[in-house]
Short mmCIF file of C-alpha atoms in Angstrom, two decimals:
data_model
loop_
_atom_site.label_atom_id
_atom_site.label_comp_id
_atom_site.label_asym_id
_atom_site.label_seq_id
_atom_site.Cartn_x
_atom_site.Cartn_y
_atom_site.Cartn_z
CA MET J 1 -23.25 28.25 -80.77
CA THR J 2 -22.31 32.01 -80.62
CA ALA J 3 -23.07 34.45 -77.96
CA VAL J 4 -25.00 37.77 -78.73
CA ALA J 5 -22.50 40.20 -80.42
CA ALA J 6 -24.53 43.30 -79.77
CA PRO J 7 -23.62 45.25 -76.72
CA LEU J 8 -26.46 45.07 -74.23
CA ALA J 9 -27.33 48.53 -72.22
CA THR J 10 -26.39 48.33 -68.45
CA ASP J 11 -29.02 50.85 -67.40
CA ARG J 12 -28.81 50.71 -63.72
CA ALA J 13 -32.20 52.02 -62.66
CA ALA J 14 -33.83 49.21 -65.02
CA LEU J 15 -31.27 46.78 -63.28
CA TRP J 16 -32.92 47.85 -59.76
CA SER J 17 -36.08 47.33 -60.94
CA ARG J 18 -35.94 44.28 -62.22
CA LEU J 19 -34.23 43.06 -58.86
CA THR J 20 -37.28 43.88 -57.14
CA LYS J 21 -39.77 42.34 -58.83
CA ASP J 22 -41.57 39.83 -56.71
CA ARG J 23 -40.65 36.68 -58.26
CA ALA J 24 -38.40 33.84 -56.69
CA TRP J 25 -35.06 33.18 -58.93
CA ASP J 26 -33.79 29.41 -59.38
CA LEU J 27 -30.42 30.80 -58.46
CA ALA J 28 -28.78 33.56 -56.61
CA VAL J 29 -24.68 34.19 -56.61
CA ILE J 30 -23.13 36.21 -53.97
CA GLY J 31 -19.58 37.26 -55.56
CA GLY J 32 -18.93 38.89 -58.92
CA GLY J 33 -15.04 37.37 -59.47
CA ALA J 34 -14.40 34.54 -61.76
CA THR J 35 -16.25 31.63 -60.07
CA GLY J 36 -19.56 33.09 -59.31
CA LEU J 37 -19.23 34.75 -62.95
CA GLY J 38 -18.69 31.61 -64.02
CA ILE J 39 -21.55 30.13 -62.55
CA ALA J 40 -23.97 32.43 -63.67
CA LEU J 41 -23.06 32.06 -67.36
CA ASP J 42 -23.11 28.44 -67.00
CA ALA J 43 -26.64 28.83 -64.99
CA ALA J 44 -27.93 31.28 -67.56
CA LEU J 45 -27.17 28.41 -70.29
CA ARG J 46 -28.84 25.85 -68.30
CA GLY J 47 -32.54 27.30 -68.19
CA HIS J 48 -31.95 28.37 -64.95
CA SER J 49 -32.82 32.47 -63.99
CA VAL J 50 -29.72 34.05 -62.03
CA VAL J 51 -29.30 36.69 -60.27
CA LEU J 52 -26.01 37.65 -59.20
CA VAL J 53 -24.29 40.23 -56.57
CA GLU J 54 -20.85 41.90 -56.45
CA SER J 55 -20.67 44.41 -53.33
CA ARG J 56 -17.91 46.02 -54.86
CA ASP J 57 -17.21 45.95 -58.54
CA PHE J 58 -16.93 42.29 -61.12
CA ALA J 59 -13.32 41.21 -60.24
CA ALA J 60 -12.32 44.07 -57.90
CA GLY J 61 -10.68 41.62 -55.36
CA THR J 62 -8.83 38.33 -56.65
CA SER J 63 -9.88 38.18 -60.03
CA SER J 64 -8.24 41.16 -61.37
CA ARG J 65 -5.04 40.83 -59.94
CA ALA J 66 -3.61 37.27 -61.15
CA THR J 67 -0.31 37.43 -62.70
CA LYS J 68 -2.24 37.45 -66.07
CA LEU J 69 -1.30 33.75 -66.64
CA VAL J 70 -3.79 31.46 -68.45
CA HIS J 71 -1.66 28.09 -67.43
CA GLY J 72 -1.32 24.26 -66.74
CA GLY J 73 0.68 25.38 -63.76
CA VAL J 74 4.40 24.20 -64.37
CA ARG J 75 4.75 24.44 -60.78
CA TYR J 76 2.13 21.89 -59.49
CA LEU J 77 3.60 19.27 -61.93
CA ALA J 78 6.58 20.25 -59.77
CA GLN J 79 4.44 19.10 -56.72
CA GLY J 80 2.98 15.83 -58.64
CA ASN J 81 -0.39 17.28 -59.02
CA VAL J 82 -0.97 15.57 -62.11
CA ALA J 83 -4.89 16.01 -61.87
CA LEU J 84 -4.89 19.73 -61.64
CA VAL J 85 -2.12 20.12 -64.24
CA ARG J 86 -4.09 17.96 -66.59
CA GLU J 87 -7.52 19.49 -66.11
CA ALA J 88 -6.40 22.91 -66.21
CA LEU J 89 -4.20 22.36 -69.35
CA LEU J 90 -7.58 21.23 -70.92
CA GLU J 91 -9.23 24.34 -69.60
CA ARG J 92 -6.37 26.44 -70.70
CA GLY J 93 -7.38 25.29 -74.77
CA ARG J 94 -11.14 26.40 -73.92
CA LEU J 95 -10.20 29.61 -72.69
CA LEU J 96 -8.15 30.40 -75.76
CA ARG J 97 -10.47 29.40 -78.34
CA ASN J 98 -13.65 31.14 -76.30
CA ALA J 99 -12.06 34.77 -76.16
CA PRO J 100 -9.57 34.81 -78.23
CA HIS J 101 -9.78 39.03 -77.73
CA LEU J 102 -8.70 38.61 -74.36
CA ALA J 103 -6.49 35.79 -74.19
CA ARG J 104 -3.54 34.39 -76.30
CA PRO J 105 -0.56 31.59 -76.14
CA LEU J 106 2.64 33.37 -74.59
CA PRO J 107 5.84 31.75 -75.24
CA PHE J 108 8.61 31.71 -72.03
CA VAL J 109 12.07 31.32 -72.01
CA MET J 110 13.15 29.46 -68.70
CA PRO J 111 16.88 30.63 -68.31
CA SER J 112 19.58 27.97 -67.26
CA TYR J 113 23.09 28.77 -65.50
CA HIS J 114 24.05 25.01 -64.59
CA TRP J 115 24.67 22.68 -67.07
CA TRP J 116 22.07 20.61 -65.42
CA ASP J 117 19.39 22.79 -65.60
CA ALA J 118 18.10 23.32 -68.96
CA PRO J 119 17.88 19.02 -69.45
CA PHE J 120 16.23 18.65 -65.96
CA TYR J 121 13.37 21.42 -66.61
CA GLY J 122 12.91 20.36 -70.23
CA THR J 123 12.19 16.73 -69.34
CA GLY J 124 9.29 18.22 -66.95
CA LEU J 125 7.97 20.67 -69.40
CA LYS J 126 8.03 17.60 -72.55
CA LEU J 127 5.99 15.67 -70.14
CA TYR J 128 3.84 18.91 -69.69
CA ASP J 129 3.46 18.97 -73.30
CA LEU J 130 2.52 15.28 -73.81
CA MET J 131 -0.09 16.32 -71.05
CA ALA J 132 -1.85 18.82 -72.96
CA GLY J 133 -2.21 16.36 -75.85
CA ARG J 134 -4.76 18.04 -78.55
CA GLU J 135 -4.62 21.25 -76.88
CA GLY J 136 -0.87 21.70 -76.65
CA LEU J 137 0.29 24.85 -77.92
CA ALA J 138 4.03 24.87 -79.20
CA PRO J 139 6.94 21.94 -78.49
CA THR J 140 8.96 22.83 -76.09
CA ARG J 141 12.96 22.95 -77.17
CA LEU J 142 16.22 23.05 -75.19
CA LEU J 143 17.76 26.38 -76.00
CA THR J 144 21.50 27.44 -76.88
CA ARG J 145 22.68 30.15 -74.65
CA GLY J 146 22.72 32.25 -78.21
CA GLN J 147 18.61 31.47 -78.85
CA ALA J 148 17.78 31.88 -75.49
CA LEU J 149 19.51 35.48 -75.51
CA ARG J 150 17.94 35.73 -78.92
CA LEU J 151 14.63 35.15 -78.12
CA GLN J 152 14.49 37.31 -74.66
CA ARG J 153 17.62 40.32 -74.67
CA GLY J 154 16.48 41.09 -71.15
CA VAL J 155 17.44 37.98 -69.54
CA GLN J 156 20.55 38.45 -67.58
CA PRO J 157 23.62 36.96 -70.08
CA ARG J 158 26.55 36.60 -67.20
CA GLY J 159 26.41 32.90 -66.60
CA LEU J 160 23.87 31.85 -68.82
CA VAL J 161 24.58 28.66 -70.43
CA GLY J 162 21.16 27.98 -72.13
CA GLY J 163 17.58 27.51 -71.29
CA VAL J 164 14.13 26.24 -72.10
CA GLU J 165 10.94 27.63 -74.64
CA TYR J 166 7.77 26.14 -73.19
CA TRP J 167 4.29 27.80 -74.18
CA ASP J 168 1.60 28.85 -72.03
CA GLY J 169 -1.06 31.21 -72.38
CA GLN J 170 -1.89 35.33 -70.93
CA PHE J 171 -5.40 37.04 -70.82
CA ASP J 172 -6.50 39.99 -69.42
CA ASP J 173 -7.99 39.11 -66.36
CA ALA J 174 -10.42 41.63 -65.74
CA ARG J 175 -11.58 42.07 -68.68
CA LEU J 176 -12.76 38.64 -69.25
CA ALA J 177 -14.29 38.84 -65.92
CA LEU J 178 -16.20 41.71 -67.53
CA ALA J 179 -16.70 39.38 -70.44
CA LEU J 180 -17.99 36.54 -68.85
CA ALA J 181 -20.75 39.04 -67.07
CA ARG J 182 -22.00 40.41 -70.04
CA THR J 183 -22.22 37.15 -71.63
CA ALA J 184 -24.06 35.87 -68.50
CA ALA J 185 -26.45 39.09 -69.27
CA ALA J 186 -26.85 38.26 -72.82
CA GLN J 187 -28.42 35.00 -71.92
CA GLY J 188 -30.98 36.50 -69.14
CA ALA J 189 -28.82 36.39 -65.84
CA LEU J 190 -29.25 40.13 -63.87
CA LEU J 191 -25.94 40.80 -62.35
CA LEU J 192 -25.48 43.93 -60.32
CA ASN J 193 -22.48 45.46 -58.89
CA HIS J 194 -21.84 47.54 -55.96
CA CYS J 195 -24.93 46.14 -54.42
CA GLU J 196 -23.92 44.01 -51.70
CA ALA J 197 -25.82 40.66 -50.06
CA ALA J 198 -26.53 42.04 -46.80
CA ALA J 199 -27.79 39.44 -45.12
CA LEU J 200 -29.24 35.80 -46.08
CA THR J 201 -32.63 34.97 -44.90
CA HIS J 202 -33.95 31.69 -43.96
CA ASP J 203 -36.76 29.90 -43.92
CA GLY J 204 -37.54 26.72 -41.84
CA GLY J 205 -33.99 26.45 -41.31
CA LYS J 206 -33.44 26.43 -44.82
CA VAL J 207 -31.68 29.41 -47.01
CA SER J 208 -34.32 31.06 -48.70
CA GLY J 209 -32.41 34.41 -50.23
CA LEU J 210 -30.81 37.42 -49.66
CA ILE J 211 -31.14 41.07 -48.70
CA CYS J 212 -29.45 43.42 -50.95
CA ARG J 213 -28.48 47.07 -50.07
CA ASP J 214 -27.18 49.17 -53.07
CA HIS J 215 -24.61 50.83 -52.56
CA GLU J 216 -25.55 54.28 -54.46
CA THR J 217 -28.18 54.79 -53.04
CA GLY J 218 -28.79 52.52 -49.48
CA ARG J 219 -32.06 51.26 -50.76
CA GLU J 220 -32.43 47.14 -49.82
CA ALA J 221 -34.08 44.67 -51.33
CA ARG J 222 -35.51 41.36 -50.73
CA VAL J 223 -34.22 38.53 -53.20
CA GLN J 224 -36.05 34.92 -53.37
CA ALA J 225 -34.45 32.06 -54.47
CA ARG J 226 -34.50 28.71 -54.60
CA CYS J 227 -30.47 27.95 -54.18
CA VAL J 228 -27.77 30.17 -52.86
CA ILE J 229 -23.93 29.91 -53.78
CA ASN J 230 -21.20 31.95 -51.95
CA ALA J 231 -18.80 32.63 -54.35
CA THR J 232 -16.95 35.07 -52.74
CA GLY J 233 -13.55 33.79 -52.46
CA VAL J 234 -11.37 34.85 -49.45
CA TRP J 235 -14.33 36.44 -47.94
CA VAL J 236 -16.55 32.90 -48.23
CA ASP J 237 -16.21 32.24 -44.47
CA SER J 238 -18.15 35.68 -43.45
CA VAL J 239 -21.28 34.54 -45.32
CA ARG J 240 -20.82 31.14 -43.89
CA ARG J 241 -20.74 32.59 -40.30
CA GLN J 242 -23.77 34.04 -41.41
CA ASP J 243 -25.74 30.98 -42.21
CA GLY J 244 -24.22 29.26 -38.89
CA ASP J 245 -25.50 32.11 -36.93
CA ALA J 246 -29.29 31.95 -38.22
CA THR J 247 -29.35 28.11 -38.00
CA GLY J 248 -27.27 27.61 -34.85
CA GLN J 249 -24.18 25.48 -36.67
CA PRO J 250 -21.04 27.63 -36.68
CA ALA J 251 -19.42 26.67 -39.74
CA PRO J 252 -15.52 26.06 -39.06
CA SER J 253 -13.07 28.59 -40.94
CA LEU J 254 -12.64 27.51 -44.32
CA VAL J 255 -10.03 29.53 -46.26
CA ALA J 256 -6.39 29.95 -45.23
CA PRO J 257 -5.67 33.39 -47.07
CA SER J 258 -2.20 33.89 -49.07
CA GLN J 259 -1.12 37.54 -51.10
CA GLY J 260 0.91 37.48 -54.42
CA VAL J 261 2.60 40.87 -54.67
CA HIS J 262 3.03 41.65 -58.31
CA LEU J 263 5.12 45.21 -59.44
CA VAL J 264 4.76 46.82 -63.01
CA VAL J 265 8.15 48.31 -64.56
CA ASP J 266 8.44 49.29 -67.97
CA ARG J 267 8.72 47.09 -71.34
CA GLY J 268 12.33 47.93 -71.51
CA PHE J 269 13.43 45.31 -68.74
CA LEU J 270 11.59 42.83 -71.13
CA PRO J 271 12.12 43.83 -74.64
CA ASP J 272 10.58 41.06 -76.43
CA ASP J 273 7.69 38.75 -76.43
CA HIS J 274 8.97 36.08 -74.42
CA ALA J 275 8.14 36.02 -70.92
CA ILE J 276 10.68 34.76 -67.88
CA LEU J 277 10.00 31.68 -65.83
CA VAL J 278 12.80 31.52 -62.72
CA PRO J 279 11.47 27.77 -61.68
CA ARG J 280 13.11 27.70 -58.17
CA THR J 281 14.26 31.49 -56.73
CA ALA J 282 16.62 31.56 -53.31
CA ASP J 283 13.61 30.88 -51.42
CA GLY J 284 11.96 28.03 -53.43
CA ARG J 285 9.56 30.02 -54.78
CA VAL J 286 8.37 30.45 -58.74
CA LEU J 287 9.28 34.31 -60.09
CA PHE J 288 7.81 35.27 -63.30
CA ALA J 289 8.72 38.34 -65.53
CA VAL J 290 5.90 38.75 -67.76
CA PRO J 291 5.76 41.49 -70.92
CA TRP J 292 1.84 42.58 -70.44
CA LEU J 293 -0.07 45.57 -72.83
CA GLY J 294 3.35 47.52 -72.79
CA LYS J 295 4.79 46.69 -69.38
CA VAL J 296 6.15 44.06 -67.36
CA ILE J 297 4.85 42.42 -64.63
CA LEU J 298 7.08 40.71 -61.77
CA GLY J 299 5.88 38.57 -59.37
CA THR J 300 4.54 37.05 -57.80
CA THR J 301 4.85 36.05 -53.60
CA ASP J 302 3.13 33.18 -51.66
CA THR J 303 2.70 35.22 -48.07
CA PRO J 304 0.39 33.88 -45.59
CA ARG J 305 -2.60 36.50 -44.10
CA THR J 306 -4.52 36.70 -41.05
CA ASP J 307 -6.69 39.26 -42.24
CA LEU J 308 -8.97 40.32 -45.15
CA PRO J 309 -8.35 43.97 -46.29
CA PRO J 310 -10.16 45.26 -49.19
CA GLU J 311 -7.00 46.80 -50.60
CA PRO J 312 -3.67 44.47 -49.64
CA ARG J 313 -0.89 46.28 -49.21
CA PRO J 314 2.67 44.58 -49.73
CA LEU J 315 4.06 43.19 -46.01
CA ALA J 316 7.66 44.07 -45.16
CA GLY J 317 9.88 42.34 -47.73
CA GLU J 318 7.96 41.80 -50.35
CA VAL J 319 8.83 43.95 -52.93
CA ASP J 320 12.48 43.83 -51.92
CA PHE J 321 12.26 40.36 -52.80
CA ILE J 322 10.77 40.70 -55.85
CA LEU J 323 13.41 43.27 -57.18
CA GLN J 324 16.46 41.31 -55.57
CA GLU J 325 15.53 38.01 -57.43
CA ALA J 326 14.45 39.88 -60.82
CA GLY J 327 17.73 41.74 -60.50
CA ARG J 328 19.28 38.34 -60.48
CA TYR J 329 18.49 37.24 -63.49
CA LEU J 330 17.20 40.29 -65.55
CA ALA J 331 20.05 41.78 -67.34
CA ARG J 332 18.84 45.07 -66.17
CA ALA J 333 17.88 45.21 -62.83
CA PRO J 334 15.31 46.90 -61.49
CA LEU J 335 15.27 49.77 -58.80
CA PRO J 336 12.34 50.82 -56.82
CA GLY J 337 12.16 53.95 -58.50
CA ASP J 338 11.54 52.36 -61.79
CA VAL J 339 8.19 50.76 -60.52
CA ARG J 340 5.23 51.75 -62.19
CA SER J 341 2.36 50.43 -60.08
CA CYS J 342 2.38 47.89 -57.30
CA TRP J 343 -0.80 45.60 -56.77
CA VAL J 344 -1.49 42.81 -54.47
CA GLY J 345 -3.87 39.70 -55.27
CA MET J 346 -5.50 37.43 -52.54
CA ARG J 347 -5.79 33.81 -53.27
CA PRO J 348 -8.08 31.90 -51.32
CA LEU J 349 -6.52 28.90 -50.29
CA VAL J 350 -8.37 25.97 -49.01
CA LYS J 351 -6.86 24.42 -45.23
CA ALA J 352 -5.62 21.16 -44.83
CA HIS J 353 -7.52 20.76 -41.67
CA ASP J 354 -5.31 17.70 -40.71
CA ARG J 355 -2.10 19.97 -40.84
CA SER J 356 -1.33 22.82 -39.06
CA GLY J 357 1.06 25.88 -39.15
CA GLN J 358 1.91 24.61 -43.12
CA ASP J 359 3.75 27.04 -45.63
CA THR J 360 0.66 28.33 -48.13
CA LYS J 361 2.94 26.58 -50.79
CA ALA J 362 1.52 23.47 -48.98
CA LEU J 363 -2.35 23.99 -48.99
CA SER J 364 -4.70 23.24 -52.02
CA ARG J 365 -5.09 24.67 -54.94
CA GLU J 366 -7.38 22.89 -56.25
CA HIS J 367 -11.44 24.04 -55.63
CA THR J 368 -13.96 23.05 -52.74
CA VAL J 369 -17.44 22.88 -52.68
CA LEU J 370 -19.47 22.44 -49.57
CA ILE J 371 -23.32 22.40 -48.82
CA SER J 372 -24.40 23.19 -45.08
CA ALA J 373 -27.61 22.20 -43.39
CA SER J 374 -29.29 24.87 -44.49
CA GLY J 375 -28.66 24.40 -48.45
CA LEU J 376 -26.20 27.19 -48.54
CA VAL J 377 -23.62 26.10 -51.39
CA THR J 378 -20.00 27.55 -50.55
CA VAL J 379 -17.09 27.39 -53.15
CA THR J 380 -14.01 28.28 -52.90
CA GLY J 381 -10.37 28.04 -54.11
CA GLY J 382 -9.40 26.92 -57.22
CA LYS J 383 -7.65 29.52 -59.67
CA TRP J 384 -8.61 31.37 -62.84
CA THR J 385 -7.66 28.97 -65.71
CA THR J 386 -10.11 26.41 -64.29
CA TYR J 387 -12.82 28.98 -63.25
CA ARG J 388 -15.15 26.87 -66.42
CA ALA J 389 -14.72 23.53 -64.36
CA MET J 390 -15.35 25.24 -61.21
CA ALA J 391 -18.82 26.63 -62.31
CA GLN J 392 -19.47 23.06 -63.85
CA ASP J 393 -18.97 21.33 -61.02
CA VAL J 394 -20.85 23.54 -58.09
CA LEU J 395 -24.17 23.22 -60.62
CA ASP J 396 -23.69 19.80 -61.46
CA GLN J 397 -23.82 19.12 -57.45
CA CYS J 398 -26.76 21.46 -56.84
CA GLU J 399 -28.71 19.69 -58.87
CA ARG J 400 -27.55 16.38 -57.40
CA ALA J 401 -28.65 17.60 -54.33
CA ALA J 402 -32.13 18.97 -55.77
CA LEU J 403 -30.89 22.74 -54.85
CA LEU J 404 -31.55 23.18 -58.39
CA ARG J 405 -33.97 21.05 -60.63
CA ALA J 406 -32.20 19.58 -63.32
CA GLY J 407 -31.20 21.66 -66.39
CA LYS J 408 -30.10 21.34 -69.93
CA ILE J 409 -26.20 20.07 -69.68
CA CYS J 410 -23.33 22.30 -69.49
CA GLN J 411 -22.81 24.34 -72.62
CA THR J 412 -19.71 26.57 -71.19
CA ALA J 413 -16.94 24.21 -72.76
CA ASP J 414 -17.58 25.64 -76.37
CA PHE J 415 -19.32 28.59 -75.92
CA PRO J 416 -17.50 32.21 -76.92
CA LEU J 417 -17.86 35.14 -74.94
CA LEU J 418 -19.10 38.30 -75.99
CA GLY J 419 -16.47 39.89 -78.30
CA ALA J 420 -15.10 36.39 -80.06
CA ALA J 421 -17.75 35.76 -82.43
CA GLY J 422 -15.51 36.50 -85.73
CA PHE J 423 -12.66 38.00 -84.05
CA ASP J 424 -9.15 36.76 -85.39
CA ALA J 425 -6.47 37.72 -83.65
CA LYS J 426 -3.75 37.49 -86.79
CA GLY J 427 -1.11 36.31 -84.26
CA ALA J 428 -1.77 39.40 -81.89
CA SER J 429 0.02 38.85 -78.18
CA LEU J 430 -1.12 40.97 -75.35
CA ALA J 431 2.55 42.01 -75.09
CA GLY J 432 1.72 45.59 -76.52
CA GLU J 433 -0.60 48.27 -76.16
CA GLN J 434 -3.83 46.88 -77.37
CA GLY J 435 -6.14 49.82 -77.75
CA LEU J 436 -9.44 48.28 -79.72
CA LEU J 437 -7.91 44.96 -80.11
CA LEU J 438 -9.37 43.60 -76.59
CA PHE J 439 -12.96 44.39 -77.54
CA GLY J 440 -12.83 42.36 -79.95
CA SER J 441 -16.16 41.85 -82.33
CA GLU J 442 -17.46 44.95 -80.59
CA ALA J 443 -14.96 47.20 -81.43
CA ALA J 444 -17.13 49.15 -84.53
CA ALA J 445 -20.12 49.99 -81.58
CA VAL J 446 -17.44 51.38 -79.30
CA GLN J 447 -15.73 53.50 -82.30
CA ALA J 448 -19.45 54.39 -83.35
CA LEU J 449 -19.75 56.72 -80.06
CA PRO J 450 -18.98 60.24 -79.26
CA GLY J 451 -15.20 60.76 -78.78
CA ALA J 452 -13.81 57.47 -80.30
CA ASP J 453 -11.05 60.08 -81.91
CA GLN J 454 -10.30 62.01 -78.52
CA GLU J 455 -7.96 60.30 -76.73
CA LEU J 456 -7.33 60.15 -73.03
CA GLY J 457 -3.96 58.61 -72.89
CA GLY J 458 -2.35 55.42 -73.10
CA GLY J 459 -4.70 54.12 -75.40
CA LEU J 460 -7.88 55.56 -73.43
CA THR J 461 -10.33 57.41 -75.73
CA GLN J 462 -13.49 59.08 -74.64
CA ALA J 463 -15.52 56.85 -76.61
CA MET J 464 -14.15 53.43 -74.75
CA VAL J 465 -15.01 55.39 -71.03
CA ARG J 466 -18.74 56.05 -72.56
CA PHE J 467 -18.69 52.34 -73.89
CA ALA J 468 -18.13 51.02 -70.35
CA VAL J 469 -20.57 53.33 -68.57
CA ARG J 470 -23.17 52.54 -70.93
CA HIS J 471 -22.65 48.66 -71.55
CA GLU J 472 -19.71 47.67 -69.17
CA TYR J 473 -21.61 47.97 -65.63
CA ALA J 474 -18.82 51.06 -64.93
CA ARG J 475 -20.32 53.07 -62.33
CA THR J 476 -17.19 55.06 -61.06
CA VAL J 477 -13.70 56.32 -62.36
CA GLU J 478 -12.01 53.31 -60.41
CA ASP J 479 -14.12 50.76 -62.39
CA VAL J 480 -12.65 52.65 -65.61
CA LEU J 481 -9.45 52.84 -64.94
CA ALA J 482 -8.31 49.71 -63.12
CA ARG J 483 -11.08 47.17 -64.66
CA ARG J 484 -12.20 48.52 -67.98
CA SER J 485 -9.19 49.68 -69.03
CA ARG J 486 -5.89 48.59 -67.05
CA LEU J 487 -3.97 52.04 -66.76
CA LEU J 488 -4.25 51.41 -62.37
CA PHE J 489 -2.32 48.13 -63.09
CA LEU J 490 0.39 49.25 -65.51
CA ASP J 491 1.33 52.79 -64.50
CA ALA J 492 -0.38 54.69 -61.57
CA ARG J 493 0.90 58.14 -62.00
CA TRP J 494 -0.33 57.83 -65.39
CA ALA J 495 -3.71 56.83 -64.25
CA THR J 496 -4.02 59.54 -61.58
CA ALA J 497 -2.73 62.51 -64.14
CA MET J 498 -6.27 60.83 -66.55
CA ALA J 499 -8.46 60.70 -63.59
CA PRO J 500 -10.38 63.98 -63.62
CA GLN J 501 -11.04 63.90 -67.18
CA VAL J 502 -12.69 60.32 -66.90
CA GLY J 503 -14.56 61.66 -63.77
CA ALA J 504 -16.08 64.05 -65.86
CA ILE J 505 -17.32 61.82 -68.61
CA VAL J 506 -18.33 59.35 -65.72
CA GLU J 507 -20.35 62.08 -64.61
CA GLU J 508 -21.65 63.17 -67.70
CA GLU J 509 -22.86 59.25 -68.09
CA THR J 510 -24.41 58.80 -64.93
CA GLY J 511 -25.32 61.98 -63.35
CA ARG J 512 -23.67 60.78 -59.79
CA ASP J 513 -20.69 61.35 -58.25
CA PRO J 514 -17.83 59.61 -59.91
CA GLN J 515 -15.99 59.08 -57.28
CA LEU J 516 -12.82 60.93 -58.14
CA GLY J 517 -11.64 61.13 -54.43
CA PRO J 518 -11.51 57.75 -53.28
CA PHE J 519 -9.69 56.87 -56.56
CA LEU J 520 -6.72 59.41 -56.41
CA GLN J 521 -6.39 58.19 -52.64
CA LEU J 522 -6.37 54.64 -54.15
CA ALA J 523 -3.66 55.66 -56.46
CA ALA J 524 -1.37 56.53 -54.20
CA GLN J 525 -1.49 53.04 -52.66
CA TYR J 526 -0.03 51.75 -55.53
CA LEU J 527 2.87 53.59 -55.21
CA THR J 528 3.73 54.07 -51.99
CA GLY J 529 7.29 53.96 -51.33
CA PHE J 530 8.27 54.38 -55.69
CA PRO J 531 10.10 57.54 -56.12
CA GLN J 532 10.08 57.84 -59.94
CA SER J 533 12.98 57.09 -61.40
CA THR J 534 14.15 59.52 -64.13
#
């Protein structure tokens, strides 16, 4: 079975017209992150009629701010969470097969600075391989000092005695989310970004649909749905409170947010294709240094928060922590002036209600599905790698609860996403600048548009911007530079310089204000406190 390969038009007026037609949908999904988009695709393939609304852009929140790893979770294995690791390793293999243009195997070096580190961690990683079974990518092996330095010249040589090489996966999270959205649309789902679920509607104490508000025009539409799923990540509690207010059954808080900070530096800090994993930093956390799209990602932190800003900022000490720890394990220590971009993601960790005051590392990384008395379905927790299994679980539970009629069996395990059909990565990695490679089998459609030979910078062409607007739901400069291309996440100054040209093309294509000013303010936040090094 293959997904539709031809690019679909994403004309805003036509999408709104479909939304406002007087009909009852089988399923309405609130939230256009990994989980919500996975649910939309799964439900459409089962034969359900599906509408999904996202108040910002697809993957604008947590789902575009991951560490870019498709992984089983080495640290979860250390915590003894064998079931989560086994599921994630299975899903890792499926994701790599279903989106080979967006996800690839990635080798890691785990450096050892004590003689016992390599055999200790190597044993655990060989168990990791064993648990992966047929989904294994390559065998773990112990490294001598010389081998470790040959595989990754960027590792700190002082005191190095050896290491371990193991394999996981890497992906472009925002573009994978976009591929999910477009594949769901190709299967008949209706998806609208920049469209808020302003309120839930109820009939006889049961959730009956949504009131949707278009952020571009302010117009509203009432959407009827037999089943409503709240897949808003760290923001699920706000939707649950709406439901409780209407039914008189207040919903307790479900999520304890945690934020992860990532810093991006130039590729010279990690010149080879192997990533670096430090399994235990000075305070017991995990540190990654990952080559990605021509840059290097350093991170991440795990810091509790009580507020939920749409654009979270690093808290005091988080940036210093990453730079200090990276300086201990990289041959060249990064300084604040080396940071090209700094971005923060909020994780929806599920509360353990029998504990209090716990560190977020102790909270559940597994997903939770709850069905309220009114029939509102809430899903939160989990991680990108297991998005597909989460979606399957949610829909299975909806069908068992008779909120949805029994449809076809889940088909997403082996269903390729748009761009995958006939695509052969030929051993390419996501370490270097990718350009058209990330479009997979749709590259020819991009090249057929005006401006294919006119590069704006960073591998982004005028044609790619036009494709983003016409076929990938982009409506603003931010949509293009943060998530259709990843330039804001890679180099905020570069993105700032390109923004006026991108804005002119977006305005030409949409006839609307491309929101250049708000983007420039956002880009400045990604660099606040980081003077340019020379």
